[in-house]
XYZ file of C-alpha atoms in Angstrom:
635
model
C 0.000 0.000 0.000
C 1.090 3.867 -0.602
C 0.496 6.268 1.534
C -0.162 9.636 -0.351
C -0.414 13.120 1.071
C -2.246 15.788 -0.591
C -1.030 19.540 -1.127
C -2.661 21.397 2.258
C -2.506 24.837 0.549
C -6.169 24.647 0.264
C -7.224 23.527 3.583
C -7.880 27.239 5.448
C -5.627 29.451 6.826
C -2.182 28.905 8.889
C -2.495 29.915 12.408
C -0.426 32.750 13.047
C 1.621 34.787 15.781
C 1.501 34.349 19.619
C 3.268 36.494 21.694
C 6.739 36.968 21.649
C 8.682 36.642 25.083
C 12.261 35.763 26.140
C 11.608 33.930 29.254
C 14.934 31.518 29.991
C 13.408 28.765 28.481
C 10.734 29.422 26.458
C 10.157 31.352 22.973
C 7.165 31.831 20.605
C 7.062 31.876 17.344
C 5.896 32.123 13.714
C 4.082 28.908 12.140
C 7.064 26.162 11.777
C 6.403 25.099 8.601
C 3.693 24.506 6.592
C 2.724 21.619 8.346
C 3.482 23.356 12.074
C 1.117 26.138 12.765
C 2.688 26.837 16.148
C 5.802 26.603 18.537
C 7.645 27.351 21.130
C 11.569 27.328 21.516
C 14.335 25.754 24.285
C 16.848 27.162 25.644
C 17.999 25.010 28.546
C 21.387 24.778 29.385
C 22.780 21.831 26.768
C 26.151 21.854 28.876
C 24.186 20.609 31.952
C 22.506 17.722 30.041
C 25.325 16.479 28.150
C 27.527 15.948 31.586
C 24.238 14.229 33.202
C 24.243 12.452 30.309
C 27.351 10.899 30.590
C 27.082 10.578 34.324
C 24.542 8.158 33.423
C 26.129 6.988 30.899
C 28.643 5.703 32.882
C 26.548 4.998 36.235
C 26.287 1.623 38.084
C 23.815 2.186 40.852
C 20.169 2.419 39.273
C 19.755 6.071 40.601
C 22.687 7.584 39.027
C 21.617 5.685 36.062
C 18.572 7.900 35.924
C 18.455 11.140 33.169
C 16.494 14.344 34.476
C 15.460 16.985 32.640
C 12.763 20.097 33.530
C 11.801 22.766 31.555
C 8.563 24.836 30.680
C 6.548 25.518 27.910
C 3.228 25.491 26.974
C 1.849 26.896 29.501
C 3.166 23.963 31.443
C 6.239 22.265 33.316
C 7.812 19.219 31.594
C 9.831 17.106 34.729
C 10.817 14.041 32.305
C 12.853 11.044 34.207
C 14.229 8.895 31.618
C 16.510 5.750 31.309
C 18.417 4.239 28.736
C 16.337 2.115 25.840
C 18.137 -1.364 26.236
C 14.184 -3.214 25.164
C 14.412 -1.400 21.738
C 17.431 -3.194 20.135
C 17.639 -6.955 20.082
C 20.651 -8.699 22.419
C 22.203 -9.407 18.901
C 21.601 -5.919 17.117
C 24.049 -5.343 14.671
C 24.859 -1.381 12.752
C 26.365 -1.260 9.720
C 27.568 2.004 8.457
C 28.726 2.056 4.699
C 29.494 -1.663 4.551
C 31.635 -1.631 7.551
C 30.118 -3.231 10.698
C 30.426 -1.297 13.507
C 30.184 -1.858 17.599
C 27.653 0.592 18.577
C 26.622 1.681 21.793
C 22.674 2.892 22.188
C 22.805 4.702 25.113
C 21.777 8.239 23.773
C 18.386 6.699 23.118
C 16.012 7.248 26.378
C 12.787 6.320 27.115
C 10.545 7.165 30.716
C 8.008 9.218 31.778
C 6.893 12.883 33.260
C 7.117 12.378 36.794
C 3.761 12.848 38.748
C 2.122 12.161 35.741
C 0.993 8.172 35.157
C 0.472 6.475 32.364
C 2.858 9.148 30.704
C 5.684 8.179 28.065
C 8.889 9.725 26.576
C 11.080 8.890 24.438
C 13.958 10.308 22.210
C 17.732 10.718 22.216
C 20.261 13.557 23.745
C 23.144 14.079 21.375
C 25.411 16.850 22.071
C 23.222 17.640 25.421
C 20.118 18.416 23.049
C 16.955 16.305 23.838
C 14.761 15.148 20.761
C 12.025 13.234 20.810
C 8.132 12.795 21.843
C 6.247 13.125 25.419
C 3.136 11.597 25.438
C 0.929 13.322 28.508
C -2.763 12.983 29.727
C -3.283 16.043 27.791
C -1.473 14.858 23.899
C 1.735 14.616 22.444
C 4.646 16.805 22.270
C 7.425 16.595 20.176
C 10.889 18.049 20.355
C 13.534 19.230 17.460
C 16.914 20.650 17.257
C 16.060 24.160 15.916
C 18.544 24.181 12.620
C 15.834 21.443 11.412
C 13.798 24.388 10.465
C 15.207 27.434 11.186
C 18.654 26.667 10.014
C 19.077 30.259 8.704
C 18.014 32.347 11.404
C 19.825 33.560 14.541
C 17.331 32.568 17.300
C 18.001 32.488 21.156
C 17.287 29.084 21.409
C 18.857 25.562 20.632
C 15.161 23.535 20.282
C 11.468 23.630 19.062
C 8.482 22.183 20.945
C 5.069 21.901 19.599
C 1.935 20.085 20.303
C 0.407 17.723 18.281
C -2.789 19.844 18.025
C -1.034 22.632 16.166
C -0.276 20.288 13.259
C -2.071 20.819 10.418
C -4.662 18.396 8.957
C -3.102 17.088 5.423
C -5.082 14.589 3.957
C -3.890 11.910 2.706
C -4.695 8.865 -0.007
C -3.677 5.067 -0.074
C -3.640 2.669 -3.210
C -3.267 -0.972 -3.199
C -0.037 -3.356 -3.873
C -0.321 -7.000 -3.131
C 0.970 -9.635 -4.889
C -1.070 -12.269 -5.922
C 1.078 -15.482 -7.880
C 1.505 -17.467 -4.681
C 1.135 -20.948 -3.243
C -1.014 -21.753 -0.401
C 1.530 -21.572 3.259
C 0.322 -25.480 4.557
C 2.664 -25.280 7.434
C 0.309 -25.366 10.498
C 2.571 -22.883 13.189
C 2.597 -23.754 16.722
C 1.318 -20.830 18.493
C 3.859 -20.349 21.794
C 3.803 -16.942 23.340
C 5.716 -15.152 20.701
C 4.868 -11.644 20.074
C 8.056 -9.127 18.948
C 8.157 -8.741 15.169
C 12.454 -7.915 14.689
C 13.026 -4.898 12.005
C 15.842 -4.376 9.598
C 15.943 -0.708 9.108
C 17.952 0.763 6.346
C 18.004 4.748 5.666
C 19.609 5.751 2.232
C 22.380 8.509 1.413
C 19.499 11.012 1.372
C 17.815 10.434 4.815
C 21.736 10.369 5.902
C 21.931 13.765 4.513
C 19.320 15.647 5.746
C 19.822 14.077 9.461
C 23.323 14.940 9.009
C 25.018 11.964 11.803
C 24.680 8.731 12.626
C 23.611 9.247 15.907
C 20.580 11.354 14.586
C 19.790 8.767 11.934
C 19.210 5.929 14.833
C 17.826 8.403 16.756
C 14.877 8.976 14.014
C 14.598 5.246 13.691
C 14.159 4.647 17.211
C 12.008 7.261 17.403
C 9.720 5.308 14.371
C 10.013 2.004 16.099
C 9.064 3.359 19.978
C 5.569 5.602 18.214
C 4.495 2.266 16.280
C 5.548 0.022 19.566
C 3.500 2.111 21.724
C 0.339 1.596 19.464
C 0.364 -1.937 18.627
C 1.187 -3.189 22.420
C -1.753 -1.117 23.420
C -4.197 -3.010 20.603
C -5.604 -6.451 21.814
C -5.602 -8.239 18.435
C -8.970 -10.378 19.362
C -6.416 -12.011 22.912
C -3.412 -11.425 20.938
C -1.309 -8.883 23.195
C 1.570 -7.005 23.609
C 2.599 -7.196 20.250
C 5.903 -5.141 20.090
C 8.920 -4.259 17.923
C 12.652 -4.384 18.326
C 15.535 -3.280 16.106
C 17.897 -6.450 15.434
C 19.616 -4.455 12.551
C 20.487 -0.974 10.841
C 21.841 -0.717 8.384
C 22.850 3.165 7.245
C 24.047 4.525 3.695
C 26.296 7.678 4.107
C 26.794 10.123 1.253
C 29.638 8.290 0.462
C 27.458 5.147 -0.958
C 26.625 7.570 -3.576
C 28.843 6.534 -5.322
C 29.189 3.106 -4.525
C 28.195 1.026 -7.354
C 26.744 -1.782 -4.829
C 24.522 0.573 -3.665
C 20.623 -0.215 -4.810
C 19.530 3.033 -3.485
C 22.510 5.452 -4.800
C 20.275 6.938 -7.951
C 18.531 10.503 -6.879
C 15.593 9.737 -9.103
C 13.894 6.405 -8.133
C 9.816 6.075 -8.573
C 8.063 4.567 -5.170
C 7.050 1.574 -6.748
C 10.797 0.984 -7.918
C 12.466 1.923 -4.299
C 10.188 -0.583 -2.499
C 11.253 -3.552 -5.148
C 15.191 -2.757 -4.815
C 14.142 -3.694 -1.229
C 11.850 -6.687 -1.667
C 14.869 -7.626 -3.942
C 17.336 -8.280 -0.937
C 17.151 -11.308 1.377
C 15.356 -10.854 4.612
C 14.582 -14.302 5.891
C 16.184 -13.548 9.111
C 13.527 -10.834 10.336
C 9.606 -10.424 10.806
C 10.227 -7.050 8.626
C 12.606 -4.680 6.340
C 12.211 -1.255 5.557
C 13.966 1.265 4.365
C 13.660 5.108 5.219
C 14.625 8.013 2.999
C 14.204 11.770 2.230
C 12.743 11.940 -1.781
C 9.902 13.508 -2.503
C 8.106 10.878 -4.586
C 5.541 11.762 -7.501
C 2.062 12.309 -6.152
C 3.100 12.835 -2.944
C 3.685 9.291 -1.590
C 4.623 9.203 2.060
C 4.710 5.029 2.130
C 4.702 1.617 0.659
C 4.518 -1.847 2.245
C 3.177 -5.165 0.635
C 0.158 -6.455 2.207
C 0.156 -10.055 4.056
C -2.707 -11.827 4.148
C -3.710 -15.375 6.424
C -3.871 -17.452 3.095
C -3.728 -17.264 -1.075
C -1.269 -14.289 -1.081
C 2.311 -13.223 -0.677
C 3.513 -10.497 1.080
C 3.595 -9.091 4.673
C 5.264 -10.720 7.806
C 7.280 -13.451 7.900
C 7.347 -14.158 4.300
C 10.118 -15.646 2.878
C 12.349 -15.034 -0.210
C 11.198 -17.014 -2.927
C 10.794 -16.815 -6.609
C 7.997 -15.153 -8.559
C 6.878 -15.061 -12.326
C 9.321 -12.738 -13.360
C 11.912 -14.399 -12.612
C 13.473 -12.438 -9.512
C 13.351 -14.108 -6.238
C 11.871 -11.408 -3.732
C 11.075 -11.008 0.173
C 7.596 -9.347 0.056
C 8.092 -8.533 4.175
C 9.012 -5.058 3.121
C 8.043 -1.510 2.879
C 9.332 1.889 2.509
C 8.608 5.419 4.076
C 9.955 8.938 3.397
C 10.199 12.267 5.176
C 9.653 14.790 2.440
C 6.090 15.466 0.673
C 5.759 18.156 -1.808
C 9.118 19.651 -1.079
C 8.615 20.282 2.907
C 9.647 17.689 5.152
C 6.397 16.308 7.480
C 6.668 16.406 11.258
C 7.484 13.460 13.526
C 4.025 13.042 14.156
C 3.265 12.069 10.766
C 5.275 10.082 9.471
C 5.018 7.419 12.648
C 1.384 7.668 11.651
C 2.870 6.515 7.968
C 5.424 3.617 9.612
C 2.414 2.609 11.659
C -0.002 2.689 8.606
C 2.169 0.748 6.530
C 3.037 -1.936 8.833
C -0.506 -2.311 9.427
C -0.380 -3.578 5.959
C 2.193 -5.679 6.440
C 0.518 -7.268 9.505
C -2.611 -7.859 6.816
C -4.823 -4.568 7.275
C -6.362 -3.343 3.989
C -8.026 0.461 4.562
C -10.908 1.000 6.251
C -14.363 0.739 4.960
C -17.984 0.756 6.174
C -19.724 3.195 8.386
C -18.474 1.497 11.871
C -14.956 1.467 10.727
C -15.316 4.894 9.025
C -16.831 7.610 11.247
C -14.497 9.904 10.055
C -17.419 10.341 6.986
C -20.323 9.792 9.705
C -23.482 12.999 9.163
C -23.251 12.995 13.218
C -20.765 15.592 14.343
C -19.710 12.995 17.513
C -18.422 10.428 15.414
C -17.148 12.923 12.895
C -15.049 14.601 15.457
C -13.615 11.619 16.473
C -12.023 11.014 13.357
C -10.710 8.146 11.131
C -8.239 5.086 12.184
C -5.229 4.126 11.196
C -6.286 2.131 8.688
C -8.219 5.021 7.034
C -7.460 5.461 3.433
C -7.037 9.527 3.562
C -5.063 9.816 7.299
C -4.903 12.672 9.045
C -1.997 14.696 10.827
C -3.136 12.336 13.675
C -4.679 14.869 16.622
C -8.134 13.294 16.756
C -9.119 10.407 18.997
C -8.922 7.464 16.545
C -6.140 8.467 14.251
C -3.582 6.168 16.851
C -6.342 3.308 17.028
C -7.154 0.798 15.008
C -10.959 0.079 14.256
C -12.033 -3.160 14.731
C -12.320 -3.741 10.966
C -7.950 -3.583 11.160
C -8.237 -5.635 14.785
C -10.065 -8.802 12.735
C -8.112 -8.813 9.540
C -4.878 -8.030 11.904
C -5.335 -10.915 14.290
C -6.071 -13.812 11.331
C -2.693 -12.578 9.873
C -1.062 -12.849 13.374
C -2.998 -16.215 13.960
C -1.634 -18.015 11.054
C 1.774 -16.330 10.781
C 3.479 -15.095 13.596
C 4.806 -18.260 14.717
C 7.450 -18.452 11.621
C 9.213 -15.434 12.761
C 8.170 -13.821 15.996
C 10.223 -13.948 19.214
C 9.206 -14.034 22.883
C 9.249 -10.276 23.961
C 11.870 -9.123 26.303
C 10.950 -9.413 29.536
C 10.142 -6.673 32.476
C 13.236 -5.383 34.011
C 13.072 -5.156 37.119
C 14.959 -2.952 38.971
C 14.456 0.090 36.539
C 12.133 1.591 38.891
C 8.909 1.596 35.959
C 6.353 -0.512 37.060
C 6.149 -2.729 33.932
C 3.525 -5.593 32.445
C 4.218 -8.341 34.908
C 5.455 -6.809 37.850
C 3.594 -5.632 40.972
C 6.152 -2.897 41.904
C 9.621 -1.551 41.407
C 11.751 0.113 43.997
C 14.619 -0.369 42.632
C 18.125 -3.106 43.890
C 18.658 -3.126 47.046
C 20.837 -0.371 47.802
C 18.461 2.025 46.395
C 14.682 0.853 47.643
C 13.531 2.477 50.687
C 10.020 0.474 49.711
C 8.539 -1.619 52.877
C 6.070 -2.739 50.357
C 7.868 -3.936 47.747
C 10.209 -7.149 47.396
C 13.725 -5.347 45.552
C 15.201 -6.347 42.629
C 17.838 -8.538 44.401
C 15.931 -10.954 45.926
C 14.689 -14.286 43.883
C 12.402 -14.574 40.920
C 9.565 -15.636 42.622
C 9.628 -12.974 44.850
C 11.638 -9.764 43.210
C 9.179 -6.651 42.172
C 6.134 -8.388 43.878
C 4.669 -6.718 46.875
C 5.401 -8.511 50.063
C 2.545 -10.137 51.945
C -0.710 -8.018 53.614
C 0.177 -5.081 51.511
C -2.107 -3.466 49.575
C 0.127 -1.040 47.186
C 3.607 0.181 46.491
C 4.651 3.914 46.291
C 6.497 2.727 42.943
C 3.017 1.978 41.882
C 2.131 6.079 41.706
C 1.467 8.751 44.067
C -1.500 7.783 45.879
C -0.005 5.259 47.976
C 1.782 5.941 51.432
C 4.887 4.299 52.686
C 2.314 2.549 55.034
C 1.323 0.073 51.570
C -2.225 1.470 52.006
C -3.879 3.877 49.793
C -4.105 7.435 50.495
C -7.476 8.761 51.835
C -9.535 10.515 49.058
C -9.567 13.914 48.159
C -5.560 14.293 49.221
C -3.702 16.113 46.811
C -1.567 14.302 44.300
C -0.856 16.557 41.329
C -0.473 20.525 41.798
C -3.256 23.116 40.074
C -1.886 24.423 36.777
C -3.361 27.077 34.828
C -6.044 24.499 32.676
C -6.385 21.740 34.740
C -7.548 21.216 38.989
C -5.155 19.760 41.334
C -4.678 16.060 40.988
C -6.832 13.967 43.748
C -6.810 10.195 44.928
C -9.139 8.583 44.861
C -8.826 6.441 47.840
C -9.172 2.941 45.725
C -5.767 3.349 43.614
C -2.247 4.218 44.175
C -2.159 6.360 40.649
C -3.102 9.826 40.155
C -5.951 10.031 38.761
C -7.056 12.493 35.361
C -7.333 16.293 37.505
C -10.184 17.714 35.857
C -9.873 20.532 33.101
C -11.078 24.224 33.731
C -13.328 25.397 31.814
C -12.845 25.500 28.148
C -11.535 29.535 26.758
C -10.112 30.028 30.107
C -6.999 32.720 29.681
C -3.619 31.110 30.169
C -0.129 32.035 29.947
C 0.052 35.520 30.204
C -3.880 36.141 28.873
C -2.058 35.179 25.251
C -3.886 31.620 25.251
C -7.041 29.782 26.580
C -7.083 26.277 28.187
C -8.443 24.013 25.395
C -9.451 20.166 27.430
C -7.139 20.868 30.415
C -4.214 22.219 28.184
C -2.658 25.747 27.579
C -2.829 25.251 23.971
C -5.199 27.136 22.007
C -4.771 31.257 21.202
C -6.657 34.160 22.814
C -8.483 34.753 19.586
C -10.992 31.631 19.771
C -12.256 33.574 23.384
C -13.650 35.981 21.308
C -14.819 33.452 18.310
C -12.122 34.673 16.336
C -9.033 32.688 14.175
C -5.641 33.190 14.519
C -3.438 33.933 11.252
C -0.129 35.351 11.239
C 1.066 39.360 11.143
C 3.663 41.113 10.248
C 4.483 44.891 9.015
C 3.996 45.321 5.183
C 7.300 46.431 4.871
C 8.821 42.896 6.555
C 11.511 44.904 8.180
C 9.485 45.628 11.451
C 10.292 42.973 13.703
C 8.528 44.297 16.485
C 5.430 43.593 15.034
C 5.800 39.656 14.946
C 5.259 40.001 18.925
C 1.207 41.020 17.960
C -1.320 38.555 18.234
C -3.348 38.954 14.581
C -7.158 37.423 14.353
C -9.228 37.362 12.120
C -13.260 36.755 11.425
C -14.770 32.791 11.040
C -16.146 32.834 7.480
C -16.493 30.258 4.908
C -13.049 30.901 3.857
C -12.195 31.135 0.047
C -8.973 30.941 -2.063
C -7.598 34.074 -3.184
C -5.611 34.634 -6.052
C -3.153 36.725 -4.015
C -2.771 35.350 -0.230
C -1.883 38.736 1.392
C -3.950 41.470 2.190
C -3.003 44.427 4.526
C -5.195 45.709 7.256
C -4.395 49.288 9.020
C -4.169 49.671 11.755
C -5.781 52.800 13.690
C -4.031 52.536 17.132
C -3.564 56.363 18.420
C 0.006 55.623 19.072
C 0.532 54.195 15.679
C -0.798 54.063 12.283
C 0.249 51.832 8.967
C -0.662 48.835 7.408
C 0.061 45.289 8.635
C -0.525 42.303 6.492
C -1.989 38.916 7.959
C -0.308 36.220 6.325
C -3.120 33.854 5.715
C -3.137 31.653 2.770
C -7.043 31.535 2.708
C -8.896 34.466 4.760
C -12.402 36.300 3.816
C -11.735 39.316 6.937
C -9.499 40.101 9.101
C -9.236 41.853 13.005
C -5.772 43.157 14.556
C -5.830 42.813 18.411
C -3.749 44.694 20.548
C 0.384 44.303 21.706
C 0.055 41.585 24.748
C -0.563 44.541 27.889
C -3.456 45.726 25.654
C -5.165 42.045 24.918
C -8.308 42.488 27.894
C -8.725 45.789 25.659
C -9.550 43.842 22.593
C -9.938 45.922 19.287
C -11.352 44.942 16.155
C -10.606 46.588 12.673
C -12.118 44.819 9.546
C -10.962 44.920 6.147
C -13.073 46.933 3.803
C -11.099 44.961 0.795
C -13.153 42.388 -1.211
C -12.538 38.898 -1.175
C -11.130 37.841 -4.566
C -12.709 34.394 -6.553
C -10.045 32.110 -7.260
């Protein structure tokens, strides 16, 4: 299946400028890219992070092994406590960089979780003290880049970006069919044991090595990949097939150098989807559930993905097939697919293309798209299901911010779990195991304080002790403060209504609830409430969406019509809801009648019917409106 993505030029207009401020660690700014309508920058001290870095690094007791890192944004404070990865790459994981075979050590890549916060995940890499990754919260993803991904240009006061996954834009997207059909029947019955990790061969060609510039950013992006899609499929019960996971047994990366390199497959800069994804069906990959290679080209009709589809019976292709010959004469592994970066000359965010690796391995794991009105409600007349959104599976996806664009309707779950049924026993490995000791409560374990020079639990057996025993909690006790918040060091759970999670500016302090030792969900404020200075308003318990939608306005973006103004970036620009249009010119100016000021700005939307100017940041309670007496202009 390809994944296409549509041009978004049409869809409405780009949300604009917030306030400007140079707090120490966060910055606001401009629309990212065309795909990022909003951000905020990071300027924590990199020095700090890169010596706790290799303090950990380097650490043997469990809490020196431990990676903190605070800042704020968002109207919010990010505490994250990571570890290193070690379940993410196979005990036998092998790198190969430009032919040569190389020891590699993994410990840049992280994973954890915001502390206080339950049920929270992050994951990503620090290279060169710079973290980059995602943070999954109660309240939606975030997702961190190194600034020079975007802004490589401009002199900014700040090293990083962070935006949420609400503020990416909505590009559609289409999927067409590839499945090969010339097969024998599989007659092999497989012995179902408790197998359920699908090992990936990840290659990235000269141009993905290009634009990510080192090798430790390349296997940071593929981790990155593997932990989204991980996250999604263990949390999917395939009809009582669970925990299905993912782990990284080899990587195999193309430098610039293999350019040249006539044993290259990949080395030619024009290559047509369709081609790319049978260079890599045209390797051998009998020795892992699935291959794929990742690249930056901007294929023809904006392709984002292709993977062959697997199927119970009667077809070819998907996991676990083998390399065998087909009727034109090639012998092929059909356990393969391909995804890229870059659509329409921009390159998509994070968010998206995990959405694509998780799409297209949902082929591979034998998922066709989405039909019917149960598995569709993406097209459903009632606004509910509309809002919800499509699944995975869908064949136009989304940027991924609605409810079931990370789920997988139970059209996917049924075709899914008679390809898992019949196949996963050819090439599937027992998971890896809890660790215990890591201090995560994991599937399988009770508790985790830690070894035993580190837990201070009375309810909790420590890591040392034996395996019936170790991260269990010890007899009469009813919970573990390693379980969550909302336990005392008594094993009993806290009384209800004691405070577990502080007030923030969109969301009521945190409670227990007397019958759990996790935090529960602290309920939102009410919806439009100001945030952050009066700039934003709490949207579902987050600081996330701008001051203009408290007075029913839109945000677009402003700046003077001269461009040499900066001062005016640090406006907040609105403009009317209308059923927006496209214009044959995208700017139109707007004047501004302030008594200290007067000249024309111009609100940078690419569709807009009116617009409104609202005050500098001190003058936002005072809001003005100015509409455009200029006609909107047919396209």
């Amino acid at each position: 299946q390809k994944l296409i993505n549509e041009s978004c030029d049409h869809r409405g207009p780009i949300a604009g400028v917030l306030i400007v401020t140079c707090g120490l660690t966060g910055y606001y700014g401009n629309p990212l890219s065309k795909y990022i309508r909003h951000y905020e920058g990071l300027s924590y001290d990199t020095e700090l992070l890169h010596s706790r870095h290799q303090r950990a690094k380097r650490a043997l007791s469990l809490q020196e092994r431990e990676l903190q890192l605070e800042f704020h944004a968002h109207g919010r404070h990010f505490s994250l406590r990571m570890k290193r990865d070690s379940r993410l790459f196979s005990d036998g994981f092998k790198l190969e960089m430009s032919g040569e075979q190389l020891d590699y050590d993994t410990s840049h890549i992280y994973t954890g979780e915001l502390y206080g916060e339950h049920g929270s995940l992050t994951h990503g890499s620090v290279v060169d003290g710079k973290f980059e990754g995602f943070i999954q919260t109660h309240r939606g993803t975030y997702y961190v880049e190194p600034v020079e991904r975007y802004l490589q240009d401009k002199n900014v006061p700040f090293h990083s970006v962070i935006y949420h996954e609400d503020d990416i834009r909505d590009c559609t997207s289409v999927c067409l069919s590839l499945q090969e059909d010339h097969v024998l029947l599989r007659k092999k019955r497989m012995t179902q044991v408790e197998k359920n990790t699908c090992q990936l061969f990840i290659q990235t060609d000269h141009l993905f090595y290009k634009y990510y510039k080192t090798r430790e950013a390349v296997i940071a992006q593929i981790s990155s990949h593997v932990k989204a899609i991980d996250a999604i499929y263990q949390g999917t019960d395939f009809m009582g097939i669970r925990n299905i996971s993912f782990m990284v047994k080899r990587i195999r990366i193309n430098t610039t150098s293999d350019e040249r390199d006539r044993s290259n497959p990949f080395r030619f800069a024009n290559i047509g989807v369709e081609k790319f994804l049978e260079l890599n069906s045209e390797q051998n990959h009998d020795d892992y559930c699935l291959a794929y290679v990742f690249t930056d080209r901007d294929f023809d009709d904006g392709v984002l993905g292709l993977a062959w589809v697997g199927a119970p019976a009667g077809s070819s292709g998907g996991i676990c097939e083998k390399n065998k010959l087909y009727s034109d004469g090639k012998k092929k592994s059909l356990n393969t697919g391909i995804i890229t970066v870059q659509n329409y000359a921009s390159h998509v965010p994070p968010k998206v293309s995990h959405i694509t690796f998780a799409h297209e391995v949902g082929h591979n794991f034998g998922s066709p798209h989405d039909s019917g009105s149960e598995c569709t409600p993406g097209e459903s007349k009632s606004q509910d299901k509309k809002e919800r959104g499509n699944y995975i599976m869908y064949a136009r996806a989304t940027s991924g911010d609605k409810l079931n664009n990370n789920k997988f309707s139970v059209c996917s779950v049924k075709n899914i779990s008679q390809v898992l049924e019949k196949k996963r026993g050819s090439c599937f490995v027992e998971s890896g195991q809890p660790i215990c000791g890591n201090g995560l409560v994991e599937p399988g374990e009770e508790c985790d304080c830690g070894y035993s020079d580190q837990c201070k639990d009375e309810c909790c057996y420590d890591a040392n002790q034996p395996d019936n025993k170790k991260c269990k909690l010890k007899p009469n006790k009813v919970c573990s403060p390693s379980q969550g918040p909302c336990c005392t060091g008594e094993c009993s759970y806290k009384s209800r209504n004691e405070k577990c999670r502080e007030e923030s500016e969109c969301a009521h302090q945190g409670m227990c609830n007397g019958a759990s030792a996790q935090c529960p969900t602290s309920e939102p404020k009410a919806n439009f409430t100001a945030c952050h200075g009066d700039t934003q308003v709490c949207l579902n318990g987050g600081c996330s969406g701008s001051i203009c939608e408290k007075y029913g306005l839109e945000v677009c973006t402003c700046a003077s019509v001269d461009g040499k103004d900066e001062t005016e970036l640090c406006h907040v620009c609105c403009m009317e809801k209308s059923q927006y249009r496209p214009l044959l010119q995208p700017l139109h100016t707007v004047t501004r009648t302030d008594s200290d000021i007067s000249r024309k700005f111009i609100c940078t939307a690419t569709l807009q019917a009116g617009f409104l100017q609202v005050l500098k940041s001190p003058q936002i309670k005072a809001l003005k409106v100015f509409k455009s007496e200029q006609k909107v202009l047919k396209s």
